[in-house]
Amino acid sequence: MALIDTLNADLKTAMKARDKETLATVRMLKAAVVNEQVKLGHDLNDQEGLAILATELKQRKESLTEFKKANREDLVTPLLQEIKIVERYLPQPLSEDEVSQLVQQVIEQVGATSTKDFGKVMKVLMPQVKGRADGAVVNKLVKAALTK
């Protein structure tokens, strides 16, 4: 089932259940997906859909840290609920160990030997972990592996 179909089905379910929080979040996600479809001029494939959802999740997590810094507990609780809802649509995130194993495989695959090969490794690795691992974590692990 395509992402937009899943969002539409969940939208109807949330409406019937009168679940305002889920309804609002699913509407935001659907709007982001539809906006991207219009921008690109075609239906999104799974990778593009996951990328949008990952972006939405990242934005909410960044907002969460800002709200916590500002002691805005009134905004933290609803945002945590939104994060849980968005995470339902994303695949299970990779652990740091799993990402580290992928990093080693890609380094061997491309024959990387030094930090000069960082770009080659990232170019092959990022499509494999898109939406399943934080880019900053991947970046850190690749740098660590190449400086050994």
PDB file of C-alpha atoms in Angstrom:
ATOM      1  CA  MET A   1       0.000   0.000   0.000  1.00  0.00           C
ATOM      2  CA  ALA A   2       1.331   3.398  -0.982  1.00  0.00           C
ATOM      3  CA  LEU A   3       2.117   5.885   1.749  1.00  0.00           C
ATOM      4  CA  ILE A   4      -0.658   8.266   0.704  1.00  0.00           C
ATOM      5  CA  ASP A   5      -3.180   5.394   0.807  1.00  0.00           C
ATOM      6  CA  THR A   6      -2.011   4.431   4.284  1.00  0.00           C
ATOM      7  CA  LEU A   7      -2.307   8.030   5.450  1.00  0.00           C
ATOM      8  CA  ASN A   8      -5.810   8.313   3.978  1.00  0.00           C
ATOM      9  CA  ALA A   9      -6.914   5.107   5.713  1.00  0.00           C
ATOM     10  CA  ASP A  10      -5.462   6.263   9.041  1.00  0.00           C
ATOM     11  CA  LEU A  11      -7.093   9.659   8.551  1.00  0.00           C
ATOM     12  CA  LYS A  12     -10.506   8.019   8.222  1.00  0.00           C
ATOM     13  CA  THR A  13      -9.838   5.790  11.237  1.00  0.00           C
ATOM     14  CA  ALA A  14      -8.816   8.777  13.358  1.00  0.00           C
ATOM     15  CA  MET A  15     -11.914  10.685  12.269  1.00  0.00           C
ATOM     16  CA  LYS A  16     -14.202   7.807  13.201  1.00  0.00           C
ATOM     17  CA  ALA A  17     -12.449   7.373  16.553  1.00  0.00           C
ATOM     18  CA  ARG A  18     -12.558  11.140  17.177  1.00  0.00           C
ATOM     19  CA  ASP A  19      -8.832  11.043  17.938  1.00  0.00           C
ATOM     20  CA  LYS A  20      -7.923  14.709  17.487  1.00  0.00           C
ATOM     21  CA  GLU A  21      -4.164  14.344  18.093  1.00  0.00           C
ATOM     22  CA  THR A  22      -3.728  11.534  15.570  1.00  0.00           C
ATOM     23  CA  LEU A  23      -6.008  13.275  13.102  1.00  0.00           C
ATOM     24  CA  ALA A  24      -4.027  16.516  13.232  1.00  0.00           C
ATOM     25  CA  THR A  25      -0.687  14.748  12.884  1.00  0.00           C
ATOM     26  CA  VAL A  26      -1.810  12.526  10.006  1.00  0.00           C
ATOM     27  CA  ARG A  27      -3.207  15.583   8.233  1.00  0.00           C
ATOM     28  CA  MET A  28       0.170  17.331   8.574  1.00  0.00           C
ATOM     29  CA  LEU A  29       1.972  14.270   7.229  1.00  0.00           C
ATOM     30  CA  LYS A  30      -0.453  13.934   4.333  1.00  0.00           C
ATOM     31  CA  ALA A  31      -0.045  17.623   3.494  1.00  0.00           C
ATOM     32  CA  ALA A  32       3.751  17.224   3.446  1.00  0.00           C
ATOM     33  CA  VAL A  33       3.488  14.210   1.130  1.00  0.00           C
ATOM     34  CA  VAL A  34       0.999  15.887  -1.215  1.00  0.00           C
ATOM     35  CA  ASN A  35       3.114  19.065  -1.339  1.00  0.00           C
ATOM     36  CA  GLU A  36       6.148  17.007  -2.320  1.00  0.00           C
ATOM     37  CA  GLN A  37       4.134  15.168  -4.992  1.00  0.00           C
ATOM     38  CA  VAL A  38       3.026  18.473  -6.476  1.00  0.00           C
ATOM     39  CA  LYS A  39       6.563  19.837  -6.306  1.00  0.00           C
ATOM     40  CA  LEU A  40       8.042  16.771  -8.046  1.00  0.00           C
ATOM     41  CA  GLY A  41       5.133  16.313 -10.434  1.00  0.00           C
ATOM     42  CA  HIS A  42       4.694  12.568  -9.833  1.00  0.00           C
ATOM     43  CA  ASP A  43       3.579  10.065  -7.225  1.00  0.00           C
ATOM     44  CA  LEU A  44       6.256   9.383  -4.650  1.00  0.00           C
ATOM     45  CA  ASN A  45       8.069   6.083  -4.472  1.00  0.00           C
ATOM     46  CA  ASP A  46       8.729   4.417  -1.120  1.00  0.00           C
ATOM     47  CA  GLN A  47      12.168   6.014  -0.685  1.00  0.00           C
ATOM     48  CA  GLU A  48      10.867   9.515  -1.348  1.00  0.00           C
ATOM     49  CA  GLY A  49       7.965   8.976   1.047  1.00  0.00           C
ATOM     50  CA  LEU A  50      10.296   7.725   3.774  1.00  0.00           C
ATOM     51  CA  ALA A  51      12.553  10.717   3.246  1.00  0.00           C
ATOM     52  CA  ILE A  52       9.632  13.093   3.818  1.00  0.00           C
ATOM     53  CA  LEU A  53       8.558  11.253   6.956  1.00  0.00           C
ATOM     54  CA  ALA A  54      12.131  11.230   8.243  1.00  0.00           C
ATOM     55  CA  THR A  55      12.312  14.985   7.681  1.00  0.00           C
ATOM     56  CA  GLU A  56       9.047  15.503   9.554  1.00  0.00           C
ATOM     57  CA  LEU A  57      10.315  13.393  12.448  1.00  0.00           C
ATOM     58  CA  LYS A  58      13.623  15.254  12.548  1.00  0.00           C
ATOM     59  CA  GLN A  59      11.822  18.621  12.637  1.00  0.00           C
ATOM     60  CA  ARG A  60       9.715  17.492  15.565  1.00  0.00           C
ATOM     61  CA  LYS A  61      12.707  16.181  17.475  1.00  0.00           C
ATOM     62  CA  GLU A  62      14.542  19.469  16.946  1.00  0.00           C
ATOM     63  CA  SER A  63      11.479  21.367  18.170  1.00  0.00           C
ATOM     64  CA  LEU A  64      11.324  19.076  21.181  1.00  0.00           C
ATOM     65  CA  THR A  65      14.855  19.968  22.272  1.00  0.00           C
ATOM     66  CA  GLU A  66      14.117  23.673  21.800  1.00  0.00           C
ATOM     67  CA  PHE A  67      10.911  23.445  23.826  1.00  0.00           C
ATOM     68  CA  LYS A  68      12.715  21.599  26.607  1.00  0.00           C
ATOM     69  CA  LYS A  69      15.439  24.258  26.696  1.00  0.00           C
ATOM     70  CA  ALA A  70      12.776  26.951  26.988  1.00  0.00           C
ATOM     71  CA  ASN A  71      10.935  25.030  29.738  1.00  0.00           C
ATOM     72  CA  ARG A  72       7.776  24.864  27.627  1.00  0.00           C
ATOM     73  CA  GLU A  73       6.336  21.666  29.106  1.00  0.00           C
ATOM     74  CA  ASP A  74       2.913  22.623  27.737  1.00  0.00           C
ATOM     75  CA  LEU A  75       4.321  22.113  24.214  1.00  0.00           C
ATOM     76  CA  VAL A  76       6.530  19.106  24.993  1.00  0.00           C
ATOM     77  CA  THR A  77       3.725  16.641  25.785  1.00  0.00           C
ATOM     78  CA  PRO A  78       1.745  17.109  22.531  1.00  0.00           C
ATOM     79  CA  LEU A  79       4.977  17.040  20.540  1.00  0.00           C
ATOM     80  CA  LEU A  80       5.965  13.705  22.089  1.00  0.00           C
ATOM     81  CA  GLN A  81       2.597  12.343  20.974  1.00  0.00           C
ATOM     82  CA  GLU A  82       3.218  13.615  17.429  1.00  0.00           C
ATOM     83  CA  ILE A  83       6.643  11.970  17.383  1.00  0.00           C
ATOM     84  CA  LYS A  84       5.109   8.611  18.355  1.00  0.00           C
ATOM     85  CA  ILE A  85       2.557   8.926  15.550  1.00  0.00           C
ATOM     86  CA  VAL A  86       5.162   9.810  12.916  1.00  0.00           C
ATOM     87  CA  GLU A  87       7.399   6.926  14.055  1.00  0.00           C
ATOM     88  CA  ARG A  88       4.582   4.464  13.292  1.00  0.00           C
ATOM     89  CA  TYR A  89       5.032   5.154   9.573  1.00  0.00           C
ATOM     90  CA  LEU A  90       8.808   4.766   9.537  1.00  0.00           C
ATOM     91  CA  PRO A  91      10.670   1.463   9.440  1.00  0.00           C
ATOM     92  CA  GLN A  92      12.424   0.273  12.589  1.00  0.00           C
ATOM     93  CA  PRO A  93      15.538   2.452  13.047  1.00  0.00           C
ATOM     94  CA  LEU A  94      18.944   0.836  12.793  1.00  0.00           C
ATOM     95  CA  SER A  95      20.997   0.494  15.958  1.00  0.00           C
ATOM     96  CA  GLU A  96      24.444   2.040  16.110  1.00  0.00           C
ATOM     97  CA  ASP A  97      25.987  -1.452  15.861  1.00  0.00           C
ATOM     98  CA  GLU A  98      24.003  -2.226  12.702  1.00  0.00           C
ATOM     99  CA  VAL A  99      25.060   1.077  11.141  1.00  0.00           C
ATOM    100  CA  SER A 100      28.662   0.362  12.123  1.00  0.00           C
ATOM    101  CA  GLN A 101      28.505  -3.023  10.376  1.00  0.00           C
ATOM    102  CA  LEU A 102      27.092  -1.388   7.238  1.00  0.00           C
ATOM    103  CA  VAL A 103      29.875   1.207   7.373  1.00  0.00           C
ATOM    104  CA  GLN A 104      32.507  -1.550   7.432  1.00  0.00           C
ATOM    105  CA  GLN A 105      30.847  -3.376   4.527  1.00  0.00           C
ATOM    106  CA  VAL A 106      30.692  -0.243   2.396  1.00  0.00           C
ATOM    107  CA  ILE A 107      34.297   0.684   3.223  1.00  0.00           C
ATOM    108  CA  GLU A 108      35.407  -2.755   2.009  1.00  0.00           C
ATOM    109  CA  GLN A 109      33.105  -2.536  -1.018  1.00  0.00           C
ATOM    110  CA  VAL A 110      34.481   0.796  -2.270  1.00  0.00           C
ATOM    111  CA  GLY A 111      38.046   0.112  -1.114  1.00  0.00           C
ATOM    112  CA  ALA A 112      38.237   3.189   1.110  1.00  0.00           C
ATOM    113  CA  THR A 113      41.516   3.604   2.968  1.00  0.00           C
ATOM    114  CA  SER A 114      41.584   7.145   4.331  1.00  0.00           C
ATOM    115  CA  THR A 115      39.422  10.123   5.151  1.00  0.00           C
ATOM    116  CA  LYS A 116      39.866  11.269   1.544  1.00  0.00           C
ATOM    117  CA  ASP A 117      37.443   8.488   0.583  1.00  0.00           C
ATOM    118  CA  PHE A 118      34.748   9.818   2.931  1.00  0.00           C
ATOM    119  CA  GLY A 119      32.554  11.049   0.060  1.00  0.00           C
ATOM    120  CA  LYS A 120      32.692   7.721  -1.760  1.00  0.00           C
ATOM    121  CA  VAL A 121      31.608   5.847   1.348  1.00  0.00           C
ATOM    122  CA  MET A 122      28.777   8.261   2.185  1.00  0.00           C
ATOM    123  CA  LYS A 123      27.502   8.202  -1.417  1.00  0.00           C
ATOM    124  CA  VAL A 124      27.025   4.423  -1.268  1.00  0.00           C
ATOM    125  CA  LEU A 125      25.978   4.217   2.393  1.00  0.00           C
ATOM    126  CA  MET A 126      23.333   6.947   2.709  1.00  0.00           C
ATOM    127  CA  PRO A 127      20.770   5.408   0.317  1.00  0.00           C
ATOM    128  CA  GLN A 128      20.998   2.176   2.340  1.00  0.00           C
ATOM    129  CA  VAL A 129      20.231   3.864   5.677  1.00  0.00           C
ATOM    130  CA  LYS A 130      17.897   6.631   4.458  1.00  0.00           C
ATOM    131  CA  GLY A 131      15.072   7.083   6.941  1.00  0.00           C
ATOM    132  CA  ARG A 132      16.452   4.386   9.240  1.00  0.00           C
ATOM    133  CA  ALA A 133      19.490   6.118  10.745  1.00  0.00           C
ATOM    134  CA  ASP A 134      20.387   9.679  11.665  1.00  0.00           C
ATOM    135  CA  GLY A 135      22.811  11.222   9.185  1.00  0.00           C
ATOM    136  CA  ALA A 136      24.920  12.723  11.984  1.00  0.00           C
ATOM    137  CA  VAL A 137      25.435   9.276  13.527  1.00  0.00           C
ATOM    138  CA  VAL A 138      26.349   7.783  10.148  1.00  0.00           C
ATOM    139  CA  ASN A 139      28.761  10.656   9.519  1.00  0.00           C
ATOM    140  CA  LYS A 140      30.450  10.131  12.897  1.00  0.00           C
ATOM    141  CA  LEU A 141      30.795   6.364  12.404  1.00  0.00           C
ATOM    142  CA  VAL A 142      32.244   6.717   8.902  1.00  0.00           C
ATOM    143  CA  LYS A 143      34.806   9.274  10.078  1.00  0.00           C
ATOM    144  CA  ALA A 144      35.766   7.066  13.016  1.00  0.00           C
ATOM    145  CA  ALA A 145      36.142   4.006  10.770  1.00  0.00           C
ATOM    146  CA  LEU A 146      38.251   5.859   8.194  1.00  0.00           C
ATOM    147  CA  THR A 147      40.645   7.373  10.753  1.00  0.00           C
ATOM    148  CA  LYS A 148      41.624   4.015  12.257  1.00  0.00           C
TER     149      LYS A 148
END
